[in-house]
Structures are given as structure tokens and as C-alpha cells.
Amino acid sequence: QKEVEQDPGPLSVPEGAIVSLNCTYSNSAFQYFMWYRQYSRKGPELLMYTYSSGNKEDGRFTAQVDKSSKYISLFIRDSQPSDSATYLCAMNTLPQGGSEKLVFGKGMKLTVNP
Amino acid sequence: DVKVTQSSRYLVKRTGEKVFLECVQDMDHENMFWYRQDPGLGLRLIYFSYDVKMKEKGDIPEGYSVSREKKERFSLILESASTNQTSMYLCASSFVGTNEKLFFGSGTQLSVL
């Protein structure tokens, strides 16, 4: 079993839809959970960052971590065409996880249609 | 804003050529990384560096080397390019201990013919 699993999609939704992106993981030592967004022909950029379990909200974006199920989610409300991108989950351990130990999902390509 | 700049957006090279990919960051980050990104395989770490003149192998270092002579600059070297090294190459940087907010460059799409 891979450490981090992410459905690669692609996912296509109409503008205004609620989008749910998910990752599962197997390493119970993961404590830091991130979502990166990557536009076409660009590098990934950090979108959301959470530590341990719970929810974190930033505008239309909500990151959710369920450590008991080893499952993380990113919700996008009122999705816009500008949200069309590839979304990568990433996670790391505590306390000694260096950047080189960051584990990425393969990414889910999202298209929001006007 | 943090800026990570990769010298080339697109590069076409011939098999057997020596290839240099350059990366510069302007935020005084200690950590620098080279990844490659391939469809269906995701991001894979090639090499990383915690400090000047220091380097560590990542998950797929074979066929690559790196150089970090200055803190802001991290170079990836393909000693003898092969067709299976055709890929998107991404440089990233971060502070030590930020666990682990990476800042990426825009990438270099390398084609080896």
C-alpha cells in the first residue's frame, strides 16, 4: 500500500458546485497536512496547511483532517473557473520531519466549467 | 513574495549531452530541492540540500548530480542525458523547521531527443 493515495481524476464540475478532494494515507505518524494547487505549466503553490486533526477554513476553501480514518479532504465552495488546476495533497511527520520527508499524493486535476 | 526562479521554461537536448538546470531563490532559505514530475507518477524527489556545499540523495538520484556553491543557488546536472529523463523539473526551497512549506519554481520542461 502506498503511503499516500489520491484519486487522479480528472474531475469536471459546473461553476458554483461544491468540490470535495480527498486523500488517504497509511502512516499514522503523519501530523502535518497540506494542499498544494498547481496551475497548468506552473509549479505547485501552498494552498492550505493544517496540523493534526480538525478543520481549517480560508475563504471558499476548507481543509479537513480525520486522523482516526487516515483521511484528509479539501472542500471548495462556490467553485470558480479560476479554481481549475491540479490539487496535490502532501503530508509529513512530527517532530523530526524535514522537508525531504514530505510525501505527496499524485494530484487530482479539477476543471470548473463556466 | 518568495521567488524561486528556474533559468529555463523549456529545454530540448540530445541524448548524451550534459545538461544544467539552474534554480535561484531570493528568500534566504536554507533548504533547496529538485523534483521531477511525470504523469501518473507525481512528484519525486531527486536531490536536496540543507546548506551550502551540502547535498543529500532523494528517492531517484541515479543519473543526476547537484551543486550548491551559494545559498541562493541550486543546480541540477544531468551528466549524460537520456530519453527517460524527459520530464518536468521543479525546484523548491524552504526554511529549516517550517515543516514543511515548500515554495516552488515554475518548472523546466526538459525534452531529451
Coordinates of N, CA and C in Angstrom, one line a residue:
Chain A
Q1 N 0.8 -1.2 0.0 CA 0.0 0.0 0.0 C 0.9 1.2 0.0
K2 N 0.6 2.2 -0.9 CA 1.3 3.4 -1.0 C 1.0 4.2 0.3
E3 N 2.0 5.1 0.6 CA 1.8 5.9 1.9 C 0.7 6.9 1.7
V4 N 0.6 7.5 0.5 CA -0.5 8.4 0.3 C -1.2 8.1 -1.0
E5 N -2.5 8.0 -1.0 CA -3.3 7.7 -2.1 C -4.2 8.8 -2.5
Q6 N -4.2 9.2 -3.7 CA -5.1 10.3 -4.2 C -5.7 9.9 -5.5
D7 N -7.0 10.0 -5.6 CA -7.6 9.7 -6.9 C -7.2 10.8 -7.9
P8 N -6.6 10.3 -9.1 CA -6.1 11.3 -10.0 C -7.1 12.0 -10.9
G9 N -8.4 11.5 -10.8 CA -9.4 12.1 -11.6 C -9.3 11.8 -13.1
P10 N -9.6 12.7 -14.0 CA -9.9 14.1 -13.7 C -11.4 14.3 -13.2
L11 N -11.6 15.5 -12.6 CA -12.9 15.8 -12.1 C -13.4 17.1 -12.8
S12 N -14.6 17.1 -13.3 CA -15.1 18.2 -14.0 C -16.5 18.6 -13.4
V13 N -16.6 19.9 -13.0 CA -17.8 20.3 -12.3 C -18.3 21.6 -12.9
P14 N -19.6 21.9 -12.7 CA -20.1 23.2 -13.2 C -19.7 24.3 -12.2
E15 N -19.6 25.5 -12.7 CA -19.3 26.7 -11.8 C -20.4 26.8 -10.7
G16 N -19.9 27.0 -9.5 CA -20.8 27.1 -8.4 C -20.9 25.9 -7.6
A17 N -20.4 24.8 -8.1 CA -20.5 23.5 -7.4 C -19.6 23.4 -6.2
I18 N -20.0 22.5 -5.2 CA -19.1 22.3 -4.1 C -18.2 21.1 -4.5
V19 N -16.9 21.3 -4.4 CA -16.0 20.3 -4.8 C -15.3 19.6 -3.5
S20 N -15.2 18.3 -3.6 CA -14.5 17.6 -2.5 C -13.4 16.8 -3.1
L21 N -12.2 17.1 -2.6 CA -11.0 16.4 -3.0 C -10.4 15.6 -1.8
N22 N -10.0 14.4 -2.0 CA -9.6 13.6 -0.9 C -8.3 12.8 -1.0
C23 N -7.7 12.5 0.1 CA -6.5 11.7 0.1 C -6.6 10.7 1.3
T24 N -6.1 9.5 1.2 CA -6.0 8.6 2.3 C -4.5 8.3 2.5
Y25 N -4.1 7.9 3.7 CA -2.7 7.7 4.0 C -2.6 6.5 4.9
S26 N -1.4 5.9 5.0 CA -1.3 4.7 5.8 C -0.4 5.0 7.0
N27 N 0.5 6.0 7.0 CA 1.4 6.3 8.0 C 0.8 7.1 9.2
S28 N 0.5 6.4 10.3 CA -0.1 7.1 11.4 C 0.8 8.2 12.1
A29 N 2.0 8.3 11.7 CA 2.9 9.3 12.2 C 2.8 10.6 11.5
F30 N 2.0 10.7 10.4 CA 1.8 12.0 9.8 C 1.0 12.9 10.7
Q31 N 1.5 14.1 10.8 CA 0.9 15.1 11.6 C 0.6 16.4 10.9
Y32 N 1.4 16.7 9.9 CA 1.2 17.9 9.1 C 0.6 17.6 7.8
F33 N -0.4 18.3 7.4 CA -1.2 18.0 6.2 C -1.3 19.3 5.4
M34 N -1.0 19.2 4.1 CA -1.0 20.3 3.2 C -1.8 20.0 1.9
W35 N -2.3 21.1 1.3 CA -2.8 21.0 0.0 C -2.1 22.0 -0.9
Y36 N -1.6 21.6 -2.0 CA -0.9 22.4 -2.9 C -1.8 22.5 -4.2
R37 N -1.8 23.7 -4.8 CA -2.5 23.9 -6.1 C -1.5 24.2 -7.2
Q38 N -1.7 23.5 -8.3 CA -0.8 23.7 -9.4 C -1.6 24.0 -10.7
Y39 N -1.4 25.2 -11.1 CA -2.0 25.6 -12.4 C -1.1 25.1 -13.6
S40 N -1.7 25.0 -14.7 CA -1.1 24.4 -15.9 C 0.2 25.1 -16.2
R41 N 1.3 24.4 -16.4 CA 2.6 24.9 -16.7 C 3.2 25.8 -15.6
K42 N 2.8 25.6 -14.4 CA 3.3 26.3 -13.3 C 3.8 25.3 -12.2
G43 N 4.6 25.8 -11.2 CA 4.9 25.0 -10.1 C 3.8 25.0 -9.0
P44 N 3.7 23.9 -8.2 CA 2.7 23.9 -7.1 C 2.9 25.1 -6.1
E45 N 1.8 25.6 -5.6 CA 1.8 26.6 -4.6 C 1.0 26.1 -3.4
L46 N 1.5 26.5 -2.2 CA 0.8 26.0 -1.0 C -0.5 26.7 -0.8
L47 N -1.6 25.9 -0.6 CA -2.9 26.5 -0.5 C -3.5 26.4 0.9
M48 N -3.3 25.3 1.5 CA -3.8 25.1 2.9 C -2.8 24.3 3.7
Y49 N -2.8 24.5 5.0 CA -1.8 23.8 5.8 C -2.5 23.6 7.2
T50 N -2.5 22.3 7.6 CA -3.2 22.0 8.9 C -2.2 21.1 9.7
Y51 N -2.4 21.2 11.0 CA -1.6 20.4 11.9 C -2.6 19.5 12.7
S52 N -2.3 18.2 12.7 CA -3.1 17.2 13.4 C -4.6 17.2 12.9
S53 N -5.5 16.9 13.7 CA -6.9 16.7 13.2 C -7.7 18.0 13.3
G54 N -8.8 18.0 12.6 CA -9.7 19.1 12.7 C -9.9 19.8 11.3
N55 N -10.6 20.9 11.4 CA -10.9 21.7 10.2 C -10.1 23.0 10.2
K56 N -9.9 23.5 9.0 CA -9.3 24.8 8.8 C -10.0 25.5 7.6
E57 N -10.4 26.7 7.8 CA -11.2 27.4 6.7 C -10.4 28.6 6.3
D58 N -10.4 28.8 4.9 CA -9.8 30.0 4.4 C -10.6 30.4 3.2
G59 N -11.5 31.4 3.4 CA -12.4 31.8 2.3 C -13.3 30.7 1.8
R60 N -13.2 30.4 0.6 CA -14.1 29.3 0.0 C -13.5 27.9 0.2
F61 N -12.3 27.8 0.8 CA -11.6 26.6 1.0 C -11.7 26.1 2.4
T62 N -11.9 24.8 2.6 CA -11.9 24.2 3.9 C -11.1 22.9 3.8
A63 N -10.1 22.8 4.7 CA -9.3 21.6 4.8 C -9.7 20.8 6.0
Q64 N -9.9 19.5 5.9 CA -10.4 18.7 7.0 C -9.5 17.5 7.1
V65 N -9.1 17.2 8.4 CA -8.3 16.0 8.6 C -9.0 15.1 9.6
D66 N -9.1 13.8 9.3 CA -9.6 12.8 10.2 C -8.6 11.8 10.4
K67 N -7.8 11.9 11.5 CA -6.7 11.0 11.7 C -7.2 9.6 12.1
S68 N -8.3 9.5 12.7 CA -8.8 8.2 13.0 C -9.1 7.3 11.8
S69 N -9.5 8.0 10.7 CA -9.7 7.3 9.4 C -8.5 7.4 8.5
K70 N -7.5 8.2 8.8 CA -6.4 8.5 8.0 C -6.9 9.0 6.6
Y71 N -7.6 10.1 6.7 CA -8.3 10.6 5.6 C -8.3 12.2 5.6
I72 N -7.9 12.8 4.6 CA -7.9 14.3 4.5 C -8.7 14.7 3.3
S73 N -9.4 15.9 3.5 CA -10.2 16.4 2.4 C -10.0 17.9 2.2
L74 N -10.2 18.3 1.0 CA -10.2 19.8 0.7 C -11.6 20.0 0.0
F75 N -12.3 21.0 0.6 CA -13.6 21.4 0.1 C -13.5 22.7 -0.5
I76 N -14.1 22.9 -1.7 CA -14.1 24.2 -2.4 C -15.6 24.5 -2.5
R77 N -16.0 25.6 -1.9 CA -17.4 26.1 -2.1 C -17.5 27.1 -3.2
D78 N -18.6 27.1 -3.8 CA -18.9 28.1 -4.9 C -17.7 28.1 -5.9
S79 N -17.4 27.0 -6.4 CA -16.2 26.8 -7.3 C -16.3 27.7 -8.5
Q80 N -15.1 28.2 -8.9 CA -15.0 29.2 -10.0 C -14.1 28.6 -11.1
P81 N -14.2 29.0 -12.3 CA -13.3 28.6 -13.3 C -11.8 28.8 -13.0
S82 N -11.5 29.8 -12.2 CA -10.1 30.1 -11.8 C -9.6 29.0 -10.8
D83 N -10.5 28.2 -10.3 CA -10.1 27.1 -9.4 C -9.6 25.9 -10.2
S84 N -9.8 25.9 -11.5 CA -9.3 24.8 -12.4 C -7.8 24.7 -12.3
A85 N -7.4 23.5 -11.8 CA -5.9 23.3 -11.5 C -5.8 21.8 -11.1
T86 N -4.6 21.4 -10.8 CA -4.3 20.2 -10.2 C -4.1 20.4 -8.7
Y87 N -4.7 19.6 -7.9 CA -4.6 19.7 -6.4 C -3.8 18.5 -5.9
L88 N -2.8 18.8 -5.2 CA -1.9 17.8 -4.6 C -2.0 17.8 -3.1
C89 N -2.3 16.7 -2.5 CA -2.2 16.6 -1.0 C -0.7 16.3 -0.7
A90 N -0.3 16.7 0.5 CA 1.1 16.4 1.0 C 1.0 16.3 2.5
M91 N 1.9 15.4 3.1 CA 1.9 15.3 4.5 C 3.3 14.9 5.0
N92 N 3.5 15.1 6.3 CA 4.8 14.9 6.9 C 4.6 14.5 8.4
T93 N 5.7 14.0 9.0 CA 5.7 13.5 10.3 C 6.0 14.6 11.3
L94 N 5.9 14.2 12.6 CA 6.2 15.1 13.7 C 7.1 14.3 14.6
P95 N 8.1 14.8 15.3 CA 8.6 16.2 15.1 C 9.8 16.4 14.2
Q96 N 10.3 15.3 13.7 CA 11.6 15.4 13.0 C 11.4 15.4 11.5
G97 N 10.3 15.5 11.1 CA 10.1 15.5 9.6 C 10.7 16.7 8.9
G98 N 11.7 16.5 8.2 CA 12.3 17.5 7.4 C 11.6 17.6 6.1
S99 N 11.9 18.7 5.3 CA 11.2 18.9 4.1 C 11.3 17.7 3.1
E100 N 12.5 17.1 3.2 CA 12.7 16.0 2.3 C 11.8 14.8 2.6
K101 N 11.2 14.8 3.7 CA 10.3 13.6 4.0 C 8.9 13.9 3.7
L102 N 8.6 15.1 3.1 CA 7.3 15.4 2.6 C 6.8 14.4 1.6
V103 N 5.6 13.8 1.8 CA 5.1 12.8 0.9 C 3.9 13.4 0.2
F104 N 3.9 13.4 -1.2 CA 2.9 14.0 -2.0 C 1.9 12.9 -2.5
G105 N 0.7 13.3 -2.7 CA -0.2 12.5 -3.5 C 0.1 12.8 -5.0
K106 N -0.5 12.0 -5.9 CA -0.2 12.2 -7.3 C -0.9 13.4 -7.9
G107 N -1.9 13.9 -7.2 CA -2.6 15.1 -7.7 C -3.9 14.7 -8.4
M108 N -4.9 15.6 -8.2 CA -6.2 15.4 -8.9 C -6.4 16.7 -9.8
K109 N -6.7 16.4 -11.0 CA -7.0 17.5 -12.0 C -8.4 17.9 -11.9
L110 N -8.7 19.2 -11.6 CA -10.0 19.7 -11.5 C -10.3 20.7 -12.6
T111 N -11.4 20.6 -13.2 CA -11.9 21.6 -14.2 C -13.2 22.1 -13.8
V112 N -13.3 23.4 -13.6 CA -14.6 24.1 -13.3 C -15.1 24.8 -14.6
N113 N -16.3 24.3 -15.0 CA -16.8 24.8 -16.3 C -17.7 26.0 -16.1
P114 N -17.6 27.1 -16.9 CA -18.4 28.3 -16.7 C -19.9 27.9 -17.1
Chain B
D1 N 7.1 38.8 -1.8 CA 6.8 37.4 -2.1 C 8.0 36.6 -2.3
V2 N 8.0 35.4 -1.9 CA 9.1 34.5 -2.1 C 9.2 34.2 -3.6
K3 N 10.4 34.2 -4.1 CA 10.5 33.9 -5.6 C 11.6 32.8 -5.7
V4 N 11.1 31.8 -6.4 CA 12.1 30.7 -6.9 C 12.1 30.8 -8.4
T5 N 13.3 31.0 -8.9 CA 13.4 31.2 -10.4 C 14.2 30.1 -11.0
Q6 N 13.6 29.5 -12.0 CA 14.3 28.5 -12.8 C 14.7 29.1 -14.1
S7 N 15.9 28.8 -14.5 CA 16.5 29.6 -15.6 C 15.8 29.3 -16.9
S8 N 15.3 28.2 -17.2 CA 14.6 27.9 -18.5 C 13.2 27.3 -18.3
R9 N 12.3 27.7 -19.1 CA 10.9 27.1 -19.0 C 10.9 25.8 -19.9
Y10 N 11.6 25.9 -21.0 CA 11.6 24.7 -22.0 C 13.0 24.5 -22.4
L11 N 13.4 23.3 -22.5 CA 14.7 22.9 -22.9 C 14.7 21.6 -23.8
V12 N 15.4 21.6 -24.9 CA 15.5 20.5 -25.7 C 16.9 20.1 -25.9
K13 N 17.3 18.9 -25.5 CA 18.6 18.4 -25.5 C 18.7 17.1 -26.3
R14 N 19.9 16.7 -26.7 CA 20.2 15.4 -27.4 C 20.7 14.4 -26.3
T15 N 20.4 13.2 -26.6 CA 20.9 12.1 -25.8 C 22.4 12.2 -25.7
G16 N 22.9 12.0 -24.4 CA 24.3 12.1 -24.2 C 24.9 13.4 -23.8
E17 N 24.1 14.5 -24.0 CA 24.5 15.8 -23.7 C 24.6 16.0 -22.2
K18 N 25.4 16.9 -21.7 CA 25.4 17.3 -20.3 C 24.5 18.5 -20.2
V19 N 23.6 18.4 -19.2 CA 22.5 19.4 -19.1 C 22.6 20.0 -17.7
F20 N 22.5 21.3 -17.7 CA 22.5 22.1 -16.4 C 21.1 22.8 -16.2
L21 N 20.5 22.5 -15.1 CA 19.3 23.3 -14.8 C 19.6 24.1 -13.5
E22 N 19.3 25.4 -13.6 CA 19.6 26.3 -12.6 C 18.4 26.8 -11.8
C23 N 18.6 27.0 -10.5 CA 17.5 27.5 -9.7 C 18.1 28.5 -8.7
V24 N 17.3 29.6 -8.6 CA 17.8 30.7 -7.6 C 16.6 31.1 -6.8
Q25 N 16.8 31.2 -5.5 CA 15.7 31.7 -4.6 C 16.2 32.9 -3.9
D26 N 15.2 33.8 -3.6 CA 15.6 35.1 -3.0 C 15.1 35.4 -1.6
M27 N 14.8 34.3 -0.9 CA 14.3 34.4 0.5 C 15.2 33.9 1.5
D28 N 16.5 33.7 1.2 CA 17.4 33.2 2.2 C 17.1 31.9 2.8
H29 N 16.4 31.0 2.1 CA 16.0 29.7 2.5 C 17.2 28.8 2.7
E30 N 17.3 28.0 3.7 CA 18.4 27.1 3.9 C 18.2 25.8 3.0
N31 N 16.9 25.4 2.9 CA 16.7 24.1 2.2 C 16.4 24.4 0.7
M32 N 16.9 23.6 -0.2 CA 16.6 23.6 -1.6 C 16.4 22.2 -2.1
F33 N 15.5 22.0 -3.1 CA 15.2 20.7 -3.6 C 15.0 20.7 -5.1
W34 N 15.3 19.5 -5.6 CA 14.9 19.2 -7.0 C 14.0 18.0 -7.1
Y35 N 12.9 18.3 -7.8 CA 11.9 17.2 -8.0 C 11.7 17.0 -9.5
R36 N 11.3 15.9 -9.9 CA 10.7 15.7 -11.2 C 9.3 15.3 -11.1
Q37 N 8.5 15.7 -12.1 CA 7.1 15.4 -12.1 C 6.7 14.8 -13.4
D38 N 6.1 13.6 -13.3 CA 5.7 12.8 -14.5 C 4.3 12.4 -14.4
P39 N 3.5 12.4 -15.5 CA 2.1 12.0 -15.4 C 2.0 10.6 -14.8
G40 N 1.1 10.4 -13.9 CA 0.9 9.1 -13.3 C 1.9 8.7 -12.2
L41 N 3.0 9.5 -12.1 CA 4.0 9.2 -11.1 C 4.1 10.3 -10.0
G42 N 3.5 11.4 -10.3 CA 3.5 12.5 -9.3 C 4.9 13.1 -9.2
L43 N 5.1 13.8 -8.0 CA 6.4 14.4 -7.7 C 7.4 13.4 -7.1
R44 N 8.6 13.4 -7.6 CA 9.6 12.5 -7.0 C 10.8 13.3 -6.7
L45 N 11.4 13.2 -5.5 CA 12.5 13.9 -5.0 C 13.8 13.4 -5.6
I46 N 14.6 14.2 -6.2 CA 15.8 13.8 -6.8 C 17.0 14.0 -5.9
Y47 N 17.2 15.2 -5.4 CA 18.2 15.6 -4.5 C 17.7 16.8 -3.7
F48 N 18.3 17.0 -2.5 CA 18.1 18.2 -1.7 C 19.3 18.6 -1.0
S49 N 19.2 19.8 -0.5 CA 20.4 20.4 0.2 C 19.9 21.3 1.4
Y50 N 20.6 21.1 2.5 CA 20.3 21.9 3.7 C 21.2 23.1 3.9
D51 N 22.3 23.1 3.1 CA 23.2 24.1 3.3 C 24.1 24.2 2.2
V52 N 24.9 25.3 2.1 CA 25.9 25.4 1.0 C 26.9 24.2 1.1
K53 N 27.2 23.7 -0.1 CA 28.1 22.6 -0.3 C 27.6 21.3 0.3
M54 N 26.4 21.3 0.7 CA 25.8 20.1 1.3 C 24.8 19.5 0.3
K55 N 24.7 18.2 0.2 CA 23.7 17.6 -0.7 C 23.3 16.2 -0.1
E56 N 22.1 15.9 -0.4 CA 21.6 14.5 0.0 C 20.8 13.9 -1.1
K57 N 20.9 12.6 -1.3 CA 20.1 12.0 -2.3 C 18.7 11.9 -1.9
G58 N 17.8 12.0 -2.9 CA 16.4 11.8 -2.6 C 16.0 10.4 -3.0
D59 N 14.8 10.3 -3.6 CA 14.3 8.9 -4.0 C 14.9 8.4 -5.3
I60 N 15.2 9.3 -6.2 CA 15.6 8.9 -7.5 C 16.9 9.7 -8.0
P61 N 18.0 9.5 -7.3 CA 19.2 10.3 -7.7 C 20.0 9.8 -8.9
E62 N 19.7 8.6 -9.3 CA 20.5 8.0 -10.4 C 20.5 8.8 -11.7
G63 N 21.7 9.1 -12.2 CA 21.8 9.8 -13.4 C 21.8 11.3 -13.3
Y64 N 21.7 11.8 -12.0 CA 21.8 13.2 -11.7 C 22.8 13.5 -10.7
S65 N 23.3 14.7 -10.7 CA 24.1 15.3 -9.6 C 23.7 16.7 -9.4
V66 N 24.2 17.3 -8.3 CA 23.7 18.7 -7.9 C 25.0 19.4 -7.4
S67 N 24.8 20.8 -7.4 CA 25.8 21.6 -6.9 C 25.1 22.8 -6.2
R68 N 25.7 23.1 -5.0 CA 25.2 24.3 -4.2 C 26.4 25.0 -3.7
E69 N 26.9 25.9 -4.5 CA 28.1 26.7 -4.1 C 27.7 28.0 -3.4
K70 N 26.5 28.5 -3.6 CA 26.0 29.6 -2.9 C 24.6 29.3 -2.3
K71 N 24.2 30.0 -1.2 CA 23.0 29.6 -0.5 C 21.8 29.8 -1.4
E72 N 21.8 30.8 -2.3 CA 20.6 31.1 -3.1 C 20.5 30.2 -4.3
R73 N 21.5 29.5 -4.7 CA 21.5 28.8 -6.0 C 21.7 27.3 -5.8
F74 N 20.9 26.5 -6.6 CA 21.0 25.1 -6.5 C 20.9 24.6 -8.0
S75 N 21.9 23.9 -8.4 CA 21.9 23.4 -9.8 C 21.7 21.9 -9.9
L76 N 21.0 21.5 -10.9 CA 20.8 20.1 -11.1 C 21.5 19.8 -12.4
I77 N 22.3 18.7 -12.4 CA 23.2 18.3 -13.6 C 22.8 16.9 -14.0
L78 N 22.5 16.8 -15.3 CA 22.3 15.5 -15.9 C 23.6 15.2 -16.7
E79 N 24.4 14.3 -16.2 CA 25.7 14.1 -16.7 C 25.7 13.6 -18.1
S80 N 24.8 12.8 -18.5 CA 24.7 12.3 -19.9 C 23.2 12.0 -20.1
A81 N 22.5 13.0 -20.6 CA 21.1 13.0 -20.7 C 20.6 11.7 -21.5
S82 N 19.5 11.2 -21.0 CA 18.9 10.0 -21.7 C 17.4 10.3 -21.9
T83 N 16.8 9.6 -22.8 CA 15.4 9.9 -23.1 C 14.4 9.7 -21.9
N84 N 14.8 8.8 -21.0 CA 13.9 8.6 -19.9 C 14.1 9.7 -18.8
Q85 N 14.9 10.7 -19.1 CA 15.0 11.9 -18.3 C 14.1 13.1 -18.8
T86 N 13.4 12.8 -19.9 CA 12.4 13.8 -20.4 C 11.3 13.9 -19.3
S87 N 11.2 15.1 -18.8 CA 10.3 15.3 -17.7 C 10.1 16.8 -17.4
M88 N 9.2 17.1 -16.4 CA 9.1 18.5 -15.9 C 10.0 18.5 -14.6
Y89 N 10.9 19.4 -14.5 CA 11.8 19.5 -13.3 C 11.4 20.7 -12.5
L90 N 11.2 20.5 -11.2 CA 10.7 21.6 -10.3 C 11.7 21.8 -9.2
C91 N 12.1 23.0 -9.0 CA 13.0 23.4 -7.9 C 12.1 23.9 -6.8
A92 N 12.5 23.7 -5.6 CA 11.7 24.2 -4.4 C 12.7 24.7 -3.3
S93 N 12.2 25.5 -2.4 CA 13.0 25.9 -1.3 C 12.1 26.1 -0.1
S94 N 12.7 26.1 1.1 CA 12.0 26.3 2.4 C 13.0 26.7 3.5
F95 N 12.4 27.2 4.5 CA 13.2 27.5 5.7 C 13.4 26.1 6.5
V96 N 14.5 26.0 7.2 CA 14.6 24.9 8.1 C 13.6 25.0 9.2
G97 N 12.9 23.8 9.5 CA 12.0 23.8 10.6 C 10.6 24.3 10.4
T98 N 10.2 24.6 9.1 CA 8.9 25.1 8.9 C 7.9 24.0 8.6
N99 N 8.4 22.9 8.5 CA 7.6 21.7 8.4 C 6.2 21.8 7.8
E100 N 6.1 21.9 6.5 CA 7.1 22.0 5.5 C 6.6 22.7 4.4
K101 N 6.7 24.0 4.5 CA 6.1 24.9 3.5 C 7.1 25.1 2.3
L102 N 6.9 24.4 1.3 CA 7.8 24.5 0.1 C 7.3 25.6 -0.8
F103 N 8.2 26.3 -1.4 CA 8.0 27.3 -2.4 C 8.6 26.8 -3.7
F104 N 7.8 26.6 -4.7 CA 8.3 26.0 -5.9 C 8.5 27.1 -7.0
G105 N 9.4 26.7 -7.9 CA 9.6 27.5 -9.1 C 8.6 27.1 -10.2
S106 N 8.6 27.7 -11.3 CA 7.6 27.4 -12.4 C 7.9 26.1 -13.2
G107 N 9.1 25.6 -13.0 CA 9.4 24.4 -13.6 C 10.2 24.5 -14.9
T108 N 10.9 23.5 -15.3 CA 11.6 23.4 -16.6 C 11.1 22.1 -17.3
Q109 N 10.5 22.3 -18.4 CA 10.1 21.1 -19.2 C 11.3 20.7 -20.1
L110 N 11.9 19.6 -19.7 CA 13.1 19.1 -20.5 C 12.7 18.0 -21.4
S111 N 13.0 18.1 -22.7 CA 12.8 17.0 -23.6 C 14.2 16.6 -24.1
V112 N 14.5 15.3 -24.0 CA 15.7 14.7 -24.4 C 15.4 13.8 -25.7
L113 N 16.0 14.2 -26.8 CA 15.7 13.5 -28.0 C 16.8 12.5 -28.4

